[in-house]
Coordinates of C-alpha atoms in Angstrom, one line a residue:
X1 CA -31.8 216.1 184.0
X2 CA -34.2 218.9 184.7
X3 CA -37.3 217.4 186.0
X4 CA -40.6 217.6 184.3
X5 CA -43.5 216.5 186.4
X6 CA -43.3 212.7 186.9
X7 CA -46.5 211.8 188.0
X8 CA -47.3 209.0 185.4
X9 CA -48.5 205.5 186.6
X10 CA -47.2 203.4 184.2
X11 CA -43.8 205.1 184.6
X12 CA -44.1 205.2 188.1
X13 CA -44.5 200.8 188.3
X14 CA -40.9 200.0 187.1
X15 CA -39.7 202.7 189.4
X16 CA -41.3 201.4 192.8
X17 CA -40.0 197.9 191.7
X18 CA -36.3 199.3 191.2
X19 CA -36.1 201.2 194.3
X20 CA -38.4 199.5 196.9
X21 CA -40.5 200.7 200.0
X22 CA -37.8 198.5 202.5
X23 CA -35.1 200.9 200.3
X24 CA -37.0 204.0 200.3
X25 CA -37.0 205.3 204.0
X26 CA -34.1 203.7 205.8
X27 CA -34.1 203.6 209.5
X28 CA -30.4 204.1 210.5
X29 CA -27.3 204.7 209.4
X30 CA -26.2 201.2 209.4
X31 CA -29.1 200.7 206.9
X32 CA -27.7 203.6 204.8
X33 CA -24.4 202.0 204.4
X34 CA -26.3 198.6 203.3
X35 CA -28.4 200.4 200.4
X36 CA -27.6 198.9 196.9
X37 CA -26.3 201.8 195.0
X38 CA -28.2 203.6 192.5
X39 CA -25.5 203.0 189.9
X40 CA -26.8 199.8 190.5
X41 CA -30.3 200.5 189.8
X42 CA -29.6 201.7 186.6
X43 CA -28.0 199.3 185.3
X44 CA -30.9 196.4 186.9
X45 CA -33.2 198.9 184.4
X46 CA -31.2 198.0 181.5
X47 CA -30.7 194.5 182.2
X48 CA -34.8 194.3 182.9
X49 CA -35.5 196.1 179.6
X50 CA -32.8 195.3 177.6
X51 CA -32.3 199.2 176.7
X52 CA -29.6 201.5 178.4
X53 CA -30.6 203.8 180.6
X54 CA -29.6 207.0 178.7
X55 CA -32.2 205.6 175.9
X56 CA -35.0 205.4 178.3
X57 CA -38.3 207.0 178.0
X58 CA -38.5 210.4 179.5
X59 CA -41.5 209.8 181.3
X60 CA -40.1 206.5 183.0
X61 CA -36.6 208.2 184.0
X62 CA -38.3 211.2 185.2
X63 CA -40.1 208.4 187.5
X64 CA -37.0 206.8 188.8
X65 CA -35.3 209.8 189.9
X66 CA -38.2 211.4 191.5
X67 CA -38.2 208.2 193.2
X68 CA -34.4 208.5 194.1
X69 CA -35.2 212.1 195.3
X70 CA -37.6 210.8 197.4
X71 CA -35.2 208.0 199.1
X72 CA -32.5 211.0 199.4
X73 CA -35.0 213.3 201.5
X74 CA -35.6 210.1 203.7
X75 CA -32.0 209.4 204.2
X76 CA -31.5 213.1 204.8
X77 CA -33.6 213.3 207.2
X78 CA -31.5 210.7 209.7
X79 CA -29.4 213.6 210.1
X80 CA -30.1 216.6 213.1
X81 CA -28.6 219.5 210.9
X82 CA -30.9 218.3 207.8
X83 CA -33.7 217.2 209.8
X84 CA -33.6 220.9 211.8
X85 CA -33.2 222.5 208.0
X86 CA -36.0 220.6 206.5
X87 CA -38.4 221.1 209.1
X88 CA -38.4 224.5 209.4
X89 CA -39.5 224.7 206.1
X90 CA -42.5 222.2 206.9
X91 CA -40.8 219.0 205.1
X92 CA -41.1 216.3 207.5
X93 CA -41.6 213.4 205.4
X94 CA -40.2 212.5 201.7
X95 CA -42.0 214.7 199.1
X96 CA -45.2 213.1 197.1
X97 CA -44.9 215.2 194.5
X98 CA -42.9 217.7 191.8
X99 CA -44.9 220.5 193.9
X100 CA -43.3 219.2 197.4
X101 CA -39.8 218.7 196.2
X102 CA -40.0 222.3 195.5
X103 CA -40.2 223.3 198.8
X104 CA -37.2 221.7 199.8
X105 CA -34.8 225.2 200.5
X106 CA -32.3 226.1 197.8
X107 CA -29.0 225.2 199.3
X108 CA -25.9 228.2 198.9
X109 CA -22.1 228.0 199.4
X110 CA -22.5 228.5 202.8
X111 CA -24.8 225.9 203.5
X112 CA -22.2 223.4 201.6
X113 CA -19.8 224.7 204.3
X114 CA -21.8 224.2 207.1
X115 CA -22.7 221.0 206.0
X116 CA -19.2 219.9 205.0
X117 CA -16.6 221.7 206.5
X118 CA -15.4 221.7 210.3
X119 CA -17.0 219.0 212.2
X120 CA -19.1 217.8 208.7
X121 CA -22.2 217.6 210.6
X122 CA -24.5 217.2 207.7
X123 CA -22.7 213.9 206.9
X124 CA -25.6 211.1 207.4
X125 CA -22.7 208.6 207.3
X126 CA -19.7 210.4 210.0
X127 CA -16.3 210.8 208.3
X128 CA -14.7 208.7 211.1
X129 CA -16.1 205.4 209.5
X130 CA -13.4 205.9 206.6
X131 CA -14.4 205.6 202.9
X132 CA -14.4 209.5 202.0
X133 CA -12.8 212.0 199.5
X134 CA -12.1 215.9 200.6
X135 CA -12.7 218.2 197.5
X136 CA -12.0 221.5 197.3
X137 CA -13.0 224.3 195.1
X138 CA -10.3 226.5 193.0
X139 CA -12.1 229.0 192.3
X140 CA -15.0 230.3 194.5
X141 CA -15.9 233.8 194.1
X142 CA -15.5 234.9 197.7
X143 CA -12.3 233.5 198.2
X144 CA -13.1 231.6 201.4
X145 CA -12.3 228.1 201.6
X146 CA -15.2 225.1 200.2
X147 CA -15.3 221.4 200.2
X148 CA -17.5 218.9 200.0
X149 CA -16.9 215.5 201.2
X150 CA -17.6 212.2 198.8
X151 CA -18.5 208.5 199.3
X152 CA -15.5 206.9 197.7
X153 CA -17.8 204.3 196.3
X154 CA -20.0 206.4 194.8
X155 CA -17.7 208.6 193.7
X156 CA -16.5 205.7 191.2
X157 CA -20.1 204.9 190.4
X158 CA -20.5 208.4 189.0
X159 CA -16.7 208.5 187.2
X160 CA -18.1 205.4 185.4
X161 CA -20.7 206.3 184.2
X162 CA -20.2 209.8 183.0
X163 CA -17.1 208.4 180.9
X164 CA -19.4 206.0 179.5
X165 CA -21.8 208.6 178.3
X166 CA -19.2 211.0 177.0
X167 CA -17.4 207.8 175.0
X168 CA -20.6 206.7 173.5
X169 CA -22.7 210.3 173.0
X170 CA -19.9 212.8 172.4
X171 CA -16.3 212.0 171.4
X172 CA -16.8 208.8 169.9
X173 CA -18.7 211.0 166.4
X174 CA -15.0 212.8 166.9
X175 CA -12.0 210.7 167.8
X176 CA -12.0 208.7 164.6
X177 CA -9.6 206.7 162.9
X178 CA -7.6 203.5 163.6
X179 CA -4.6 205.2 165.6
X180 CA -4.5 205.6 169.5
X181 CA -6.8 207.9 170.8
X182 CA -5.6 210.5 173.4
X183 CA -7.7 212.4 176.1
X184 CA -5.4 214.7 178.0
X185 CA -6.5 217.4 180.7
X186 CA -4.5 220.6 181.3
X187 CA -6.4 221.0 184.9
X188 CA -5.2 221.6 188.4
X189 CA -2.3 223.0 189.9
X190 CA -3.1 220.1 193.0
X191 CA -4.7 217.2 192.8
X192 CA -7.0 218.3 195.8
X193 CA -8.8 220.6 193.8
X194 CA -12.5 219.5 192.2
X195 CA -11.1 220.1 188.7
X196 CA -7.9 217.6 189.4
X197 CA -9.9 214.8 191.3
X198 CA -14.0 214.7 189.8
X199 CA -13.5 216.0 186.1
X200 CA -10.5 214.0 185.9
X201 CA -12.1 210.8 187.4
X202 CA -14.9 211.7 185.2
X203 CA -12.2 211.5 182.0
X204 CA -10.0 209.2 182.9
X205 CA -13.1 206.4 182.6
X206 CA -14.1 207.4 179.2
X207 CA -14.0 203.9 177.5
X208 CA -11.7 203.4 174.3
X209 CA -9.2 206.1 175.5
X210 CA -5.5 206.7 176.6
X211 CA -6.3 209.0 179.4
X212 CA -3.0 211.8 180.3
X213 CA -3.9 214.1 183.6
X214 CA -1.0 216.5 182.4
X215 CA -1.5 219.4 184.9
X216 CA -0.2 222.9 183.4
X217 CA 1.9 222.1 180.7
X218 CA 4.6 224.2 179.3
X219 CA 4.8 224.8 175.1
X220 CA 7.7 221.7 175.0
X221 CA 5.2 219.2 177.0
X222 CA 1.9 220.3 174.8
X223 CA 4.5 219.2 171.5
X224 CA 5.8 216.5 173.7
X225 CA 1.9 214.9 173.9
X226 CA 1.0 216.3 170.1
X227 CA 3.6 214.1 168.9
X228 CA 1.8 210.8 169.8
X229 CA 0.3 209.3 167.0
X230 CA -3.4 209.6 166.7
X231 CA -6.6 211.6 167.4
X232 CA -6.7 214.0 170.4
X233 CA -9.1 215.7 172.8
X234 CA -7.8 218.0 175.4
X235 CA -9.9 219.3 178.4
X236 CA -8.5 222.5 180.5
X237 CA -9.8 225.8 181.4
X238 CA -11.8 228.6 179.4
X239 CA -8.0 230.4 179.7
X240 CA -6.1 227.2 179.5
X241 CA -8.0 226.3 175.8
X242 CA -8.0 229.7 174.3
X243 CA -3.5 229.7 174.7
X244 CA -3.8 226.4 172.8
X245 CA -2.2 228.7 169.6
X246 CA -0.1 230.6 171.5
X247 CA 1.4 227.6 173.7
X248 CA 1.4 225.0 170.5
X249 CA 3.5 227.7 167.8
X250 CA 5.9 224.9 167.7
X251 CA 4.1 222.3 166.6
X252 CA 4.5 220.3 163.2
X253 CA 1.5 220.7 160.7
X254 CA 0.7 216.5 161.4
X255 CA 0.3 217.5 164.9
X256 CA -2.0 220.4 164.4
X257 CA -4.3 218.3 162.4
X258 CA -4.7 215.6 164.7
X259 CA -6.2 217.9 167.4
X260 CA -9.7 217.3 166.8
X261 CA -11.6 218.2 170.2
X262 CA -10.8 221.3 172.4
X263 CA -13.2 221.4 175.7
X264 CA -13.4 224.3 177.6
X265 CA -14.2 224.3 181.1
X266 CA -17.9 226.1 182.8
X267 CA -18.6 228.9 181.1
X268 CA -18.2 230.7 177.4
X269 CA -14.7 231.2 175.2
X270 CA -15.4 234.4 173.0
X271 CA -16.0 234.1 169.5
X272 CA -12.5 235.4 168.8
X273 CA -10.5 232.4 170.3
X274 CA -12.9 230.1 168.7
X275 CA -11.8 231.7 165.8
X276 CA -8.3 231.1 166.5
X277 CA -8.7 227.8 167.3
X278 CA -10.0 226.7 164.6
X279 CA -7.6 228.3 162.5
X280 CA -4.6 227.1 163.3
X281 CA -5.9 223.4 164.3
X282 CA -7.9 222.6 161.1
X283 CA -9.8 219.5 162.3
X284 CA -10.5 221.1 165.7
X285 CA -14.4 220.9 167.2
X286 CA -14.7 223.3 170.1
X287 CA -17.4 221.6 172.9
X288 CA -18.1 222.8 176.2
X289 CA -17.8 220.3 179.6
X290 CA -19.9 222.2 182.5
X291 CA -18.9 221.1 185.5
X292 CA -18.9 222.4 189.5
X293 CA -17.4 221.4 192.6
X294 CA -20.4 219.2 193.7
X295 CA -21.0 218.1 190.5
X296 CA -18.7 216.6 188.3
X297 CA -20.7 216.8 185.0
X298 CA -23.2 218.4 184.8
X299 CA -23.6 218.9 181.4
X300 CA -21.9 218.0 177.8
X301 CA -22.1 219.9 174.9
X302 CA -22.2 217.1 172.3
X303 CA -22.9 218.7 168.9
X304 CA -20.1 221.9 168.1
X305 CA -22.8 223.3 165.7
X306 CA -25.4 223.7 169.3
X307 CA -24.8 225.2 171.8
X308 CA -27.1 223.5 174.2
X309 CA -25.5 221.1 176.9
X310 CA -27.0 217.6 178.0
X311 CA -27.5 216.4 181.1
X312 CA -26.2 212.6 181.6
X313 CA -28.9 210.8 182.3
X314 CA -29.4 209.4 185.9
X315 CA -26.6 211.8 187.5
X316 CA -27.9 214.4 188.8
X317 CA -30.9 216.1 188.8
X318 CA -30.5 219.8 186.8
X319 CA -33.6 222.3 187.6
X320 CA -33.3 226.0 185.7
X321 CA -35.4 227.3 188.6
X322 CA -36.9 231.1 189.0
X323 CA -36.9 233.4 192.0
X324 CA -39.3 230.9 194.1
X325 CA -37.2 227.7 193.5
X326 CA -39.8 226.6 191.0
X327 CA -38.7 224.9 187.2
X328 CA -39.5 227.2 184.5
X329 CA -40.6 226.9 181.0
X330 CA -38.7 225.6 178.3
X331 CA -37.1 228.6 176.5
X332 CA -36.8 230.4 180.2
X333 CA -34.1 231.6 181.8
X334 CA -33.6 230.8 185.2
X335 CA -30.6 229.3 188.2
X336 CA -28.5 226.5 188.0
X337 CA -29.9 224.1 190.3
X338 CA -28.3 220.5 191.3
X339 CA -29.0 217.9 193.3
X340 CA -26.4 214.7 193.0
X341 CA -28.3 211.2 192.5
X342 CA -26.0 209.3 194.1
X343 CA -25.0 210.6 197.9
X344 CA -26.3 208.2 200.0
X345 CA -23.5 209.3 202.5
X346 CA -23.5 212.7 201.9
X347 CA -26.4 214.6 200.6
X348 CA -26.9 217.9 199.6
X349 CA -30.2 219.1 198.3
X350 CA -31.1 221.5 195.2
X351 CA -27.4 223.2 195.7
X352 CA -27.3 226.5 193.9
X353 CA -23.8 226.2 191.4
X354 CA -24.1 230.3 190.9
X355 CA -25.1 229.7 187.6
X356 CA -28.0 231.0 184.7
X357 CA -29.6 228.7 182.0
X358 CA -32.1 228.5 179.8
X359 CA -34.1 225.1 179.0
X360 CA -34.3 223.7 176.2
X361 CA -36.1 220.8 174.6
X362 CA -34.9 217.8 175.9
X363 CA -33.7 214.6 173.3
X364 CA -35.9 212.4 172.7
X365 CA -34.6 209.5 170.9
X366 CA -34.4 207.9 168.7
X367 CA -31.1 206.7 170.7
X368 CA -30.2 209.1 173.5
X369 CA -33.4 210.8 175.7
X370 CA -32.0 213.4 178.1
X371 CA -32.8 217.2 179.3
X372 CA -30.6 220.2 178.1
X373 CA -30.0 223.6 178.8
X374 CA -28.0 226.7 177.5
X375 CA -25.5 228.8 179.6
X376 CA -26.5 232.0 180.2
X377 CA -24.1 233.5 182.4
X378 CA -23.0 233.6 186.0
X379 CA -25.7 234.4 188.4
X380 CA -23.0 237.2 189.7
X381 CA -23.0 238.7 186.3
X382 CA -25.3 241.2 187.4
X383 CA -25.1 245.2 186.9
X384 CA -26.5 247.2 189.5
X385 CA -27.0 250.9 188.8
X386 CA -28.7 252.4 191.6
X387 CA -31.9 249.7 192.4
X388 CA -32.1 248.5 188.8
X389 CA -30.5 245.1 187.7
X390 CA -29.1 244.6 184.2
X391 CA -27.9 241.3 183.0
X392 CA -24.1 241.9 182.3
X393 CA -24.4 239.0 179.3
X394 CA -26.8 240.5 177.8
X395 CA -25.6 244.6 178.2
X396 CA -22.0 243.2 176.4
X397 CA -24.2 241.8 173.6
X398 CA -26.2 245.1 173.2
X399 CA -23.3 247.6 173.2
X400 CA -21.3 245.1 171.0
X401 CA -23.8 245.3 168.8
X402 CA -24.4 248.7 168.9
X403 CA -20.4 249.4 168.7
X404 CA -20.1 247.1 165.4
X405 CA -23.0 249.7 164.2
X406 CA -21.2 252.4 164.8
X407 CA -18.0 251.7 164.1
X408 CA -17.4 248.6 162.6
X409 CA -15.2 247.3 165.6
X410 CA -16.6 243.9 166.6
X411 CA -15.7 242.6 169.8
X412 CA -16.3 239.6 169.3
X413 CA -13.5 239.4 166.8
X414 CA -11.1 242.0 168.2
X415 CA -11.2 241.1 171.8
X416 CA -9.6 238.7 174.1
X417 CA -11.7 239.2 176.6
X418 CA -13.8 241.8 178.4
X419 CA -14.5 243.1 181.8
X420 CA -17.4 244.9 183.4
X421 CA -16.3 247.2 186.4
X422 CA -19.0 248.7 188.2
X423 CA -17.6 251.6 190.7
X424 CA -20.8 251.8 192.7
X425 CA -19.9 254.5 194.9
X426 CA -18.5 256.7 192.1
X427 CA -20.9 256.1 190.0
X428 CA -18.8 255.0 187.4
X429 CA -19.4 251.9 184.9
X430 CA -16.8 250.8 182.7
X431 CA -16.4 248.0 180.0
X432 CA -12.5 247.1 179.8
X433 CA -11.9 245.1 176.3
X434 CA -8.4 243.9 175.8
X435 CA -7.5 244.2 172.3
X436 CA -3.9 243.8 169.9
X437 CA -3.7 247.4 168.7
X438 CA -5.6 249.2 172.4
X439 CA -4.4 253.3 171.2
X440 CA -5.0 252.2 167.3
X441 CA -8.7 250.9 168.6
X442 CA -9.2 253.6 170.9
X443 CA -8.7 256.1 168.1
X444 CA -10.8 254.8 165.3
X445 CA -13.8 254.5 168.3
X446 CA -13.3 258.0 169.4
X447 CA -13.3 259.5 166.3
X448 CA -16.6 257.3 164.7
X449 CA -18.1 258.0 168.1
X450 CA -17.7 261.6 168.4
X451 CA -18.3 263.6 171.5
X452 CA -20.7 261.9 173.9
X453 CA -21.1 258.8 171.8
X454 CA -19.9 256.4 174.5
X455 CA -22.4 257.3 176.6
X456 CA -25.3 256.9 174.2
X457 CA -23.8 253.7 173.4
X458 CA -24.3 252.7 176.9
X459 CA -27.5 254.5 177.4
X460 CA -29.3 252.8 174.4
X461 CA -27.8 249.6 175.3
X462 CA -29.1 249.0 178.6
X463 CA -32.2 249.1 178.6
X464 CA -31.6 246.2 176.3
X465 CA -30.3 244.4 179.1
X466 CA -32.3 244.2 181.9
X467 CA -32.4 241.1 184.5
X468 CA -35.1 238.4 184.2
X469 CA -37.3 240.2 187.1
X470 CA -36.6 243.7 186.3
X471 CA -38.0 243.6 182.7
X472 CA -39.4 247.2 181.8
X473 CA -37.8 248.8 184.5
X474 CA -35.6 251.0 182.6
X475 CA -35.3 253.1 179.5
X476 CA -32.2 255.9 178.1
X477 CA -34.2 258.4 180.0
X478 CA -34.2 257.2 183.3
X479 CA -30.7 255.3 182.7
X480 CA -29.2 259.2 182.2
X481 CA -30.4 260.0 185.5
X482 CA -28.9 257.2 187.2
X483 CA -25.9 259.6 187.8
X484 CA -23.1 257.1 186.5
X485 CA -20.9 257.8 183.9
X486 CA -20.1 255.4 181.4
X487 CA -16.5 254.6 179.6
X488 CA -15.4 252.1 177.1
X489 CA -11.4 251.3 177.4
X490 CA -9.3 249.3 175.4
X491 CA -6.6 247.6 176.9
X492 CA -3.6 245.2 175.6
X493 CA -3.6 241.9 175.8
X494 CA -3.1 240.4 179.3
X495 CA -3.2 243.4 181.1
X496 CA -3.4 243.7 184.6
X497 CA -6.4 246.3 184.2
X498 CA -8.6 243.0 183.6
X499 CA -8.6 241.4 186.8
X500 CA -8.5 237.3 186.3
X501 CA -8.9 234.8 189.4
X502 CA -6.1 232.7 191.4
X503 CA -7.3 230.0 189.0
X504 CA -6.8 232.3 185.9
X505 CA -10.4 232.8 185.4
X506 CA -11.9 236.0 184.4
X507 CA -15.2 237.2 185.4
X508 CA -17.2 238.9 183.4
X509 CA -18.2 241.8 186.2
X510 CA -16.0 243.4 189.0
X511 CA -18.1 244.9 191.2
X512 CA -17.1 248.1 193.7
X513 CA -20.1 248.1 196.0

């Protein structure tokens, strides 16, 4: 959830009495092993109230996680390398307000490895006491090695109730009828990876389910599964869910109808493969799973008409934070920020994911109460021309939109997918688009564009585009004398111009330094 301020007294009541002062600041690491979980607490709420957590007031689960947050700095604390980070930035004590949590440090990639990786020293719990998962990422930007390392038990805590929440909030209004229902997962080439171990723990506990961790399947396994009887949902990769077409040619019409959920991975599938999609699977909804290494779920997209995604309640805590680590306003964009609820063992605090969102209203019953927020890109998706900063998300919807204008080609329709590469020293920024008919495309641009069109496409289009903090900064004037030059270039399908991750992710922008 992303935290709005929780200082309300009659919220604040149930919260001390669910998580008491003995539990708050625990004395030892013995004492953190003894902790009743706060899976546990959550449920003792419900039982108490006699309504489910998820349906809880805002105001009284804002309490009981700020209360949580406050037992996590405590237990934090019992460890040197977080007690040495936390008190050089003046945090000596567990935070008495929404105003002290934000001066807790934003934690980065390589904190998480210094933390988690070698000798583990930011374990409150050591790793030689037994009871632990290894996690590793597939895909981190930098290509050097990350893990995180999980209680066991609380891994399972958090499996549980994630599955409940996406069983009763979001495929249960889509996997309908009286057959067997299937959820399959195309993730992970190993089972070490986050995407093979958390978001198939996550699935694999969604109530009312036949669960199938496929792995990579081939076009004969996908019509192998399709041929089961009943409703399916199938989780993979952006790339993994936009082959769905391609990969299932083969099979029967009665198959192709009963695909009724198809959900991407973190991130966005272009408009074109939703397109596709929904075409040749007629009773497909599309719905986007966000999820990161240290976080298993962070957020569900539960309605395929919005495009907002929902935390689950009592996970973790999701802050949209600006430059100074502080939440912003509701209809702001700002960074991905998570901290996981339930890591007695092994904390990490306000962890950076490398992501942008925008908040949104939260839910507010009747039913479900939770926060929300909208992708907005990677926090890497940035342009730099010379010392100004352009939002690569935003500088593809400006020049598609300026290219529909002037040409009538729409990229959201004709492309597969679409690469940024920004040659810093040459000067030289270039937006690859990989298309069916690439010489047919590039000729009808060319000729609508005339001479020196693409680069007042570009010019007029920037300026459009610039990053949260560098609003202003820019106009076509003072974008011509930058010095770059500026090229749009169709490509075919899959080719190797676009580059794509071990993982077969691809980013939005390459960047040349």
């Amino acid at each position: 959830m992303t935290m709005t301020n929780p200082g309300v007294a009659a919220a604040a009541e149930p919260a001390a009495r669910l998580i008491t002062d003995e539990e708050l600041r625990p004395r030892s690491v013995d004492e953190v092993t003894r902790l009743p979980s706060f899976a546990g607490k959550l449920e003792e709420y419900g039982r108490r109230t006699g309504v489910p957590y998820c349906q809880a007031p805002l105001e009284v689960q804002n309490a009981l996680v700020f209360r949580r947050l406050r037992q996590l700095v405590g237990i934090a604390l019992l460890n040197p390398l977080w007690r040495e980070r936390l008190h050089y930035f003046g945090i000596r004590d567990a935070p008495a307000d929404l105003a002290e949590w934000e001066r807790i440090p934003l934690s980065d990639k390589a904190v998480q490895r210094d933390m988690f990786m070698g000798t583990r020293a930011g374990m409150v719990v050591p790793i030689d006491r037994g009871g632990f998962e290894v996690v590793a990422s597939g895909g981190t930007g930098d290509g050097m090695p990350l893990e995180i390392v999980y209680s066991l038990r609380e891994l399972r805590d958090t499996y549980r109730i994630a599955g409940a929440f996406m069983g009763a909030y979001q495929l249960g209004r889509y996997l309908r009828g009286p057959a067997p229902r299937w959820l399959f997962t195309t993730l992970a080439d190993y089972q070490m990876w986050s995407s093979g171990t958390m978001v198939g723990g996550v699935l694999s506990h969604v109530p009312g389910v036949n669960y199938i961790g496929a792995g990579p399947v081939s076009a004969p396994v996908l019509e192998h599964m399709f041929s089961y009887p009943g409703p399916k949902a199938l989780m993979g990769i952006t790339a993994g869910i936009a082959l769905l077409p391609e990969l299932g040619a083969g099979l029967s019409p009665q198959a192709r109808a009963s695909f009724r959920v198809a959900m991407y991975g973190s991130g966005s599938l272009p408009r074109r493969k939703r397109d596709e999609l929904r075409e040749f699977f007629p009773n497909v909804s599309i719905l986007s799973y966000f999820a990161a290494t240290q976080a298993e779920c962070v957020g569900l997209q539960l309605d395929h008409t919005s495009q907002a995604l929902s935390a689950v309640p009592g996970l973790h805590l999701v802050e949209i934070v600006d430059e100074h680590g502080r939440a912003v306003a509701e209809g702001e964009e700002g960074e991905l920020v998570v901290t996981r609820l339930h890591a007695d063992e092994t904390p990490l605090l306000r962890l950076k994911l490398g992501d942008r969102m925008i908040r949104r209203p939260a839910l507010d019953g009747p039913g479900l109460r939770t926060e929300r927020f909208e992708f907005a890109g990677r926090t890497a998706d940035v342009l730099h021309l010379n010392d100004s900063q352009y939002s690569a998300t935003l500088a593809y919807a400006a020049l598609r939109g300026r290219l529909r204008a002037a040409t009538g080609v729409d990229l959201d329709v004709a492309a597969h997918e679409v690469q940024f590469h920004n040659h810093r020293e040459d000067r030289t920024l270039t937006l690859l688009a990989a298309v069916d008919d690439a010489e047919g495309t590039t000729a009808a641009v060319e000729q609508a564009l005339g001479q020196g069109g693409t680069r007042e496409l570009f010019t007029k289009a920037l300026p459009d585009s610039l990053s949260l903090f560098n609003d202003r900064e820019a106009n076509a004037a003072s974008i011509e004398q930058t010095g770059y030059g500026f090229r749009l270039v169709f490509v075919p399908r899959s080719s190797p111009r676009i580059e794509r991750t071990a993982v077969g992710k691809t980013p939005l922008v390459r960047d040349r330094g």
